Amino acid sequence: MGIPEPIRHSRLMDGIDQAISIKYNNLVYELKATGHDIVTLSLGEAFFDVPAPDFAGFDTAQLHHYSHSRGLPELRRRLAKYYEDQFGLPVDPDHELLVTAGSKAAIYMALLATVEPGDEVVVLEPFWLSYPAQVRLCRGKPVMVPHDVSVFDLERYVTPRTRAIIINNPNNPSGWVYSEAELTFLHELADRHGLLLVGDEAYNEFVTPETKFVTCGAADPEKLHTITVNSMSKNYGISGWRIGYLIAHRNLVDQILKVNQHLVTCAPTILACYLAERFDELIEHTRPQIQQTVAMRNEVAGWLAEEGIATLPGSATFYLFASLGSSTLGSDEFATRLLRESGVCVVPGIAYGDSCDRHIRISVGTESPERIRRGIAAIRRLIDATKG
Ligand code: PMP
């Protein structure tokens, strides 16, 4: 006898897939649990040495409870100052900034507060895989732009139904950092068509010293059409703490705040208190590690090139989006075989859009250089073994 069926789920869920990257990472956990040694080039984070939080001296009565649903005032002040000092974007911490449980939630709340059912949201491939799913959860329609389309050609994807454009700067998985000219063009496009521009800047610290990072919000200091989203997850190496934030016009923040109040109440108070107190100290601690990771990323780009494996242009983050070259396999089959035959885990490009099925994402944030080299050798061997 089969398991009895529960009540039917909503039709909305039929249009939502599981995150492919998480599917692969679950496979890694299962294989590791059965004693396999897996070269893990699939994780969406870099492992840093971060000191364990020490709460001595904190007011414990405050730590254990709900806190301000806009975010702890002191943490908001720190974050506003960060954007002002780093990128010259003035931010009013009392009205223009909202802290919540991770930037994933922040992006979703921002979309929920702005997208009408049936509205189109333009997402650029390779996209971060939650963007289309989140647009669908808001009953909007993601409009995908293939990876080889220039930002300057985006206008042809704008229709009377277009409501927003989401960009990820720097980009996961390519490592691309948007130029000032590209951002200016996007702002002009947003202005011309009355669109919202959402800039996801979760990896903003992961740029080389030579790269000029421009925040998406810089060209729109009044925040008339821009929502800037960021996170402590990657820059501080604390993805499990679940603290992210957004910067927007005060009227929009007031709307998004309602969603936050009804969905999560507030970001984890205990961690927000700790972050507010140790804000500068913690980022000073991770910055050198971030720089080492970015340098490693660019060294690995060289190793891939030596092996004849091309990557999409980019120099930031800890990801590389590598071409499958002459292999005839689709990216999902390639990644599955690579894992089963060589114990090397990458994320198939198809997770980042249909135009990306000839690529795989390689993350260099959690493995040693020797093991990354082993991974690259296995990728090369599988490409050769599956040539057309
Ligand atoms: N944006 C991008 C581009 C990401 O890669 C991630 C996490 N992988 C997030 C947002 C979400 O990060 P978090 O919810 O941990 O802040």
Coordinates of C-alpha atoms and ligand atoms in Angstrom, one line a residue:
M1 CA 0.0 0.0 0.0
G2 CA 1.4 3.4 -0.9
I3 CA 1.7 6.4 1.5
P4 CA -1.6 8.3 1.7
E5 CA -1.6 11.5 -0.2
P6 CA -1.9 14.8 1.7
I7 CA -4.1 17.7 0.7
R8 CA -3.1 19.1 -2.7
H9 CA -0.4 21.8 -2.8
S10 CA -1.0 25.0 -4.6
R11 CA -0.5 25.2 -8.4
L12 CA 2.1 27.9 -7.8
M13 CA 4.4 25.3 -6.4
D14 CA 4.3 23.3 -9.7
G15 CA 6.2 26.1 -11.3
I16 CA 9.0 26.1 -8.7
D17 CA 12.0 23.8 -8.9
Q18 CA 14.3 22.8 -6.1
A19 CA 17.6 24.8 -6.2
I20 CA 19.9 22.6 -8.3
S21 CA 23.0 23.8 -6.4
I22 CA 21.4 22.5 -3.1
K23 CA 20.5 19.2 -4.8
Y24 CA 24.2 18.7 -5.6
N25 CA 25.4 19.8 -2.2
N26 CA 23.0 17.3 -0.6
L27 CA 24.5 14.6 -2.8
V28 CA 27.9 15.6 -1.5
Y29 CA 26.7 15.3 2.1
E30 CA 25.3 11.8 1.3
L31 CA 28.5 10.6 -0.4
K32 CA 30.7 12.0 2.3
A33 CA 28.6 10.3 5.0
T34 CA 29.3 6.9 3.2
G35 CA 33.0 7.5 3.4
H36 CA 33.7 9.0 -0.1
D37 CA 36.3 11.8 -0.4
I38 CA 34.6 14.5 -2.5
V39 CA 36.5 17.5 -4.0
T40 CA 33.8 20.0 -3.3
L41 CA 33.8 22.8 -5.9
S42 CA 30.1 23.4 -5.6
L43 CA 29.6 25.3 -2.3
G44 CA 28.2 28.8 -2.5
E45 CA 30.5 30.2 0.2
A46 CA 34.1 30.6 1.2
F47 CA 35.2 29.2 4.5
F48 CA 37.0 31.7 6.6
D49 CA 38.6 31.7 10.0
V50 CA 36.0 33.7 12.0
P51 CA 36.3 34.0 15.8
A52 CA 33.5 32.3 17.7
P53 CA 31.2 34.9 19.1
D54 CA 31.9 35.8 22.8
F55 CA 28.8 37.3 24.4
A56 CA 30.5 38.2 27.7
G57 CA 29.6 41.7 28.6
F58 CA 26.4 41.8 26.5
D59 CA 23.0 42.5 28.0
T60 CA 21.6 39.0 28.0
A61 CA 18.0 40.2 28.7
Q62 CA 18.2 41.9 25.3
L63 CA 19.9 39.1 23.4
H64 CA 17.2 36.5 23.7
H65 CA 14.2 38.5 22.5
Y66 CA 12.6 40.0 19.4
S67 CA 14.1 43.3 18.4
H68 CA 13.2 46.2 16.1
S69 CA 11.7 44.9 12.9
R70 CA 13.7 47.4 10.8
G71 CA 16.9 45.9 12.4
L72 CA 18.7 46.9 15.5
P73 CA 19.2 50.7 15.3
E74 CA 23.0 50.4 16.0
L75 CA 23.4 47.8 13.2
R76 CA 21.4 49.9 10.8
R77 CA 23.7 52.9 11.6
R78 CA 26.8 50.7 11.0
L79 CA 25.4 49.5 7.6
A80 CA 24.4 52.9 6.5
K81 CA 27.8 54.2 7.3
Y82 CA 29.4 51.3 5.5
Y83 CA 27.6 52.3 2.2
E84 CA 28.3 55.9 2.8
D85 CA 32.1 55.5 3.5
Q86 CA 32.8 52.8 1.0
F87 CA 30.7 54.0 -2.0
G88 CA 29.5 57.5 -1.2
L89 CA 25.9 56.5 -1.1
P90 CA 24.0 58.5 1.5
V91 CA 21.7 56.2 3.5
D92 CA 19.3 57.3 6.3
P93 CA 19.5 54.4 8.8
D94 CA 16.1 55.3 10.3
H95 CA 14.1 55.2 7.1
E96 CA 16.0 53.8 4.1
L97 CA 17.5 50.6 5.4
L98 CA 15.9 47.3 6.5
V99 CA 17.8 44.4 8.1
T100 CA 16.2 40.9 7.7
A101 CA 17.0 37.2 7.9
G102 CA 19.4 37.0 5.0
S103 CA 19.5 38.8 1.6
K104 CA 17.5 36.0 0.0
A105 CA 14.6 37.0 2.1
A106 CA 15.3 40.7 1.4
I107 CA 15.1 40.2 -2.3
Y108 CA 11.9 38.2 -2.1
M109 CA 10.3 40.8 0.2
A110 CA 11.4 43.6 -2.2
L111 CA 9.8 41.7 -5.1
L112 CA 6.6 40.9 -3.2
A113 CA 6.2 44.6 -2.3
T114 CA 6.7 45.8 -5.9
V115 CA 5.6 43.2 -8.5
E116 CA 2.0 42.8 -9.6
P117 CA 0.7 39.4 -10.8
G118 CA 1.8 39.0 -14.4
D119 CA 4.5 41.6 -14.3
E120 CA 7.7 40.8 -16.1
V121 CA 11.0 40.9 -14.3
V122 CA 14.2 40.8 -16.4
V123 CA 16.9 38.6 -15.1
L124 CA 20.3 38.3 -16.8
E125 CA 21.9 34.9 -17.4
P126 CA 23.9 33.5 -15.7
F127 CA 21.5 34.5 -13.0
W128 CA 21.5 33.6 -9.3
L129 CA 19.1 30.7 -9.4
S130 CA 16.7 32.1 -6.8
Y131 CA 15.7 35.2 -8.8
P132 CA 13.4 33.4 -11.3
A133 CA 11.9 31.2 -8.5
Q134 CA 11.3 34.3 -6.4
V135 CA 9.6 36.2 -9.2
R136 CA 7.3 33.2 -9.8
L137 CA 6.5 33.0 -6.1
C138 CA 5.3 36.6 -6.5
R139 CA 3.2 35.5 -9.4
G140 CA 5.4 37.5 -11.8
K141 CA 7.0 36.3 -15.0
P142 CA 10.8 36.1 -15.1
V143 CA 12.2 37.1 -18.5
M144 CA 15.6 35.5 -19.1
V145 CA 18.3 37.2 -21.0
P146 CA 20.9 34.8 -22.6
H147 CA 24.4 35.3 -21.3
D148 CA 25.9 36.5 -24.5
V149 CA 23.5 39.5 -24.7
S150 CA 25.3 42.8 -23.9
V151 CA 23.8 44.9 -21.1
F152 CA 23.6 47.7 -23.7
D153 CA 21.1 45.5 -25.7
L154 CA 18.7 45.0 -22.8
E155 CA 16.0 47.4 -24.0
R156 CA 14.7 44.7 -26.4
Y157 CA 13.7 42.6 -23.4
V158 CA 11.6 45.5 -22.0
T159 CA 7.8 45.4 -22.7
P160 CA 4.9 47.4 -21.3
R161 CA 4.6 44.6 -18.6
T162 CA 8.2 44.9 -17.4
R163 CA 8.4 46.0 -13.8
A164 CA 11.9 45.4 -12.7
I165 CA 15.5 44.3 -13.7
I166 CA 17.6 42.3 -11.2
I167 CA 21.4 42.4 -11.5
N168 CA 23.9 40.6 -9.4
N169 CA 27.1 42.7 -9.0
P170 CA 29.6 41.1 -8.7
N171 CA 28.0 38.2 -10.5
N172 CA 27.7 34.7 -9.1
P173 CA 28.7 32.6 -11.0
S174 CA 30.8 34.5 -13.6
G175 CA 32.7 36.9 -11.3
W176 CA 31.8 39.8 -13.6
V177 CA 31.8 43.3 -12.1
Y178 CA 29.5 45.8 -13.8
S179 CA 31.3 48.8 -15.2
E180 CA 30.1 52.4 -14.5
A181 CA 29.0 52.7 -18.1
E182 CA 26.8 49.5 -17.8
L183 CA 25.3 50.7 -14.5
T184 CA 24.6 54.2 -16.0
F185 CA 22.9 52.5 -19.0
L186 CA 20.7 50.4 -16.7
H187 CA 19.7 53.5 -14.7
E188 CA 18.8 55.3 -17.8
L189 CA 16.8 52.3 -19.0
A190 CA 15.0 52.1 -15.6
D191 CA 14.2 55.8 -15.8
R192 CA 12.9 55.7 -19.3
H193 CA 10.6 52.9 -18.7
G194 CA 9.7 53.5 -15.0
L195 CA 11.4 50.3 -13.9
L196 CA 12.7 49.2 -10.6
L197 CA 16.4 48.2 -10.6
V198 CA 17.4 45.7 -8.0
G199 CA 21.1 45.4 -7.3
D200 CA 22.2 42.3 -5.4
E201 CA 25.7 43.1 -4.0
A202 CA 26.2 40.1 -1.7
Y203 CA 29.8 39.7 -3.0
N204 CA 30.9 43.3 -3.1
E205 CA 34.1 42.8 -1.0
F206 CA 35.2 40.0 -3.3
V207 CA 36.9 42.2 -5.9
T208 CA 40.5 42.6 -6.8
P209 CA 42.4 45.7 -5.5
E210 CA 42.5 47.0 -9.2
T211 CA 38.7 46.7 -9.7
K212 CA 36.5 49.7 -9.0
F213 CA 33.3 48.5 -7.5
V214 CA 30.4 50.9 -8.1
T215 CA 27.2 50.3 -6.1
C216 CA 24.0 50.1 -8.0
G217 CA 22.6 52.8 -5.8
A218 CA 25.3 55.4 -6.6
A219 CA 23.6 56.8 -9.6
D220 CA 20.2 57.1 -7.9
P221 CA 21.0 58.7 -4.4
E222 CA 17.4 59.6 -4.0
K223 CA 16.5 55.9 -4.5
L224 CA 13.7 56.7 -6.8
H225 CA 14.0 53.4 -8.7
T226 CA 16.8 51.4 -7.0
I227 CA 16.8 48.8 -4.3
T228 CA 20.3 47.8 -3.2
V229 CA 20.5 44.5 -1.4
N230 CA 23.5 43.1 0.5
S231 CA 24.3 40.4 3.1
M232 CA 26.7 39.6 5.8
S233 CA 26.8 36.0 4.6
K234 CA 29.7 36.2 2.1
N235 CA 31.6 39.4 3.2
Y236 CA 31.7 38.3 6.8
G237 CA 31.9 34.6 6.2
I238 CA 28.8 33.9 8.3
S239 CA 26.2 32.6 6.0
G240 CA 24.6 30.6 8.8
W241 CA 23.8 33.7 10.8
R242 CA 21.1 34.7 8.4
I243 CA 21.6 38.5 8.3
G244 CA 21.0 40.5 5.2
Y245 CA 19.7 44.0 4.4
L246 CA 18.3 46.3 1.8
I247 CA 18.5 50.0 1.0
A248 CA 15.6 51.7 -0.7
H249 CA 13.4 54.8 -0.8
R250 CA 11.7 55.3 2.6
N251 CA 8.2 54.7 1.2
L252 CA 9.3 51.4 -0.3
V253 CA 11.1 50.4 2.9
D254 CA 7.8 51.1 4.8
Q255 CA 6.0 48.7 2.4
I256 CA 8.7 46.0 2.6
L257 CA 8.7 46.4 6.4
K258 CA 5.1 45.1 6.5
V259 CA 6.2 41.9 4.7
N260 CA 9.1 41.6 7.1
Q261 CA 6.9 42.0 10.1
H262 CA 4.5 39.4 9.0
L263 CA 7.1 36.8 7.8
V264 CA 10.1 37.0 10.1
T265 CA 9.6 39.8 12.7
C266 CA 13.3 40.6 12.9
A267 CA 16.7 39.3 12.0
P268 CA 18.2 37.1 14.8
T269 CA 18.6 39.6 17.7
I270 CA 21.6 37.9 19.4
L271 CA 23.7 37.8 16.2
A272 CA 22.6 41.3 15.1
C273 CA 23.7 42.7 18.6
Y274 CA 27.1 41.0 18.2
L275 CA 27.5 42.2 14.7
A276 CA 26.6 45.8 15.6
E277 CA 29.2 45.7 18.4
R278 CA 32.0 44.1 16.4
F279 CA 31.2 45.4 12.9
D280 CA 34.5 46.9 11.9
E281 CA 36.6 44.3 13.8
L282 CA 34.9 41.5 11.9
I283 CA 35.3 42.9 8.5
E284 CA 38.9 43.8 9.2
H285 CA 39.3 40.1 10.1
T286 CA 37.8 38.7 6.9
R287 CA 39.2 41.3 4.4
P288 CA 42.6 39.7 4.1
Q289 CA 41.0 36.3 3.8
I290 CA 38.7 37.6 1.1
Q291 CA 41.6 39.0 -0.8
Q292 CA 43.4 35.7 -0.6
T293 CA 40.3 34.0 -1.9
V294 CA 39.9 36.4 -4.8
A295 CA 43.6 36.0 -5.7
M296 CA 43.1 32.2 -5.7
R297 CA 40.1 32.5 -7.9
N298 CA 42.1 34.4 -10.5
E299 CA 45.0 32.0 -10.2
V300 CA 42.6 29.1 -10.9
A301 CA 41.3 31.0 -14.0
G302 CA 44.9 30.8 -15.2
W303 CA 45.1 27.0 -14.4
L304 CA 41.9 26.4 -16.4
A305 CA 43.2 28.4 -19.3
E306 CA 46.4 26.3 -19.3
E307 CA 44.2 23.2 -19.5
G308 CA 42.3 24.8 -22.5
I309 CA 39.2 25.4 -20.5
A310 CA 37.6 28.8 -21.2
T311 CA 35.7 30.8 -18.6
L312 CA 33.2 33.6 -18.9
P313 CA 34.9 37.0 -18.3
G314 CA 35.1 38.1 -14.7
S315 CA 37.6 38.6 -11.9
A316 CA 35.6 38.8 -8.7
T317 CA 33.9 36.4 -6.2
F318 CA 35.3 32.9 -5.7
Y319 CA 33.4 31.4 -8.6
L320 CA 34.4 30.6 -12.2
F321 CA 31.9 29.7 -14.9
A322 CA 33.8 27.3 -17.1
S323 CA 33.0 26.1 -20.6
L324 CA 32.4 22.5 -21.4
G325 CA 34.2 23.1 -24.7
S326 CA 34.0 20.1 -27.0
S327 CA 32.2 17.8 -24.6
T328 CA 28.8 16.7 -26.0
L329 CA 27.2 16.3 -22.6
G330 CA 24.6 18.7 -21.2
S331 CA 25.8 20.3 -17.9
D332 CA 23.6 18.3 -15.6
E333 CA 24.9 15.0 -17.1
F334 CA 28.4 16.3 -17.0
A335 CA 28.2 17.3 -13.4
T336 CA 26.6 14.0 -12.4
R337 CA 29.2 11.9 -14.2
L338 CA 32.1 14.1 -12.8
L339 CA 30.8 13.4 -9.3
R340 CA 30.1 9.7 -9.7
E341 CA 33.3 8.9 -11.7
S342 CA 35.8 11.2 -10.2
G343 CA 34.4 12.4 -6.8
V344 CA 34.5 16.0 -8.0
C345 CA 31.4 18.2 -7.4
V346 CA 30.5 21.3 -9.4
V347 CA 27.2 22.9 -10.2
P348 CA 25.7 22.4 -13.7
G349 CA 25.4 25.6 -15.7
I350 CA 21.8 24.9 -16.6
A351 CA 21.0 26.0 -13.0
Y352 CA 21.9 29.6 -14.1
G353 CA 19.7 29.7 -17.2
D354 CA 19.1 27.8 -20.5
S355 CA 21.9 29.6 -22.3
C356 CA 24.3 28.3 -19.7
D357 CA 24.0 24.5 -20.3
R358 CA 27.5 24.5 -21.9
H359 CA 29.0 25.6 -18.6
I360 CA 29.7 24.5 -15.1
R361 CA 30.2 26.6 -12.0
I362 CA 33.4 26.0 -10.0
S363 CA 33.7 27.4 -6.5
V364 CA 37.2 27.7 -5.1
G365 CA 36.1 28.9 -1.6
T366 CA 36.4 25.7 0.4
E367 CA 39.2 23.5 -1.1
S368 CA 43.0 23.6 -1.1
P369 CA 44.9 24.5 -4.2
E370 CA 46.1 20.9 -4.6
R371 CA 42.5 19.5 -4.5
I372 CA 41.3 22.3 -6.9
R373 CA 44.0 21.1 -9.3
R374 CA 42.8 17.6 -8.9
G375 CA 39.3 18.8 -9.7
I376 CA 40.4 20.6 -12.9
A377 CA 42.3 17.6 -14.1
A378 CA 39.1 15.5 -13.7
I379 CA 37.1 18.1 -15.6
R380 CA 39.6 18.0 -18.4
R381 CA 39.6 14.2 -18.6
L382 CA 35.8 14.1 -18.7
I383 CA 35.6 16.7 -21.4
D384 CA 38.1 14.7 -23.5
A385 CA 36.3 11.4 -22.8
T386 CA 33.0 12.9 -24.0
K387 CA 34.2 14.8 -27.1
G388 CA 31.9 14.9 -30.1
Ligands
PMP1 N1 22.6 36.7 -3.7 C1 23.5 35.9 -4.3 C2 24.0 36.2 -5.6 C3 23.9 34.7 -3.6 O1 24.8 33.9 -4.2 C4 23.4 34.4 -2.4 C5 23.7 33.2 -1.6 N2 24.3 32.1 -2.3 C6 22.4 35.3 -1.8 C7 22.0 36.4 -2.5 C8 21.7 35.0 -0.5 O2 22.5 35.2 0.6 P1 22.0 35.2 2.0 O3 20.5 34.9 2.0 O4 22.7 34.3 2.8 O5 22.2 36.7 2.5

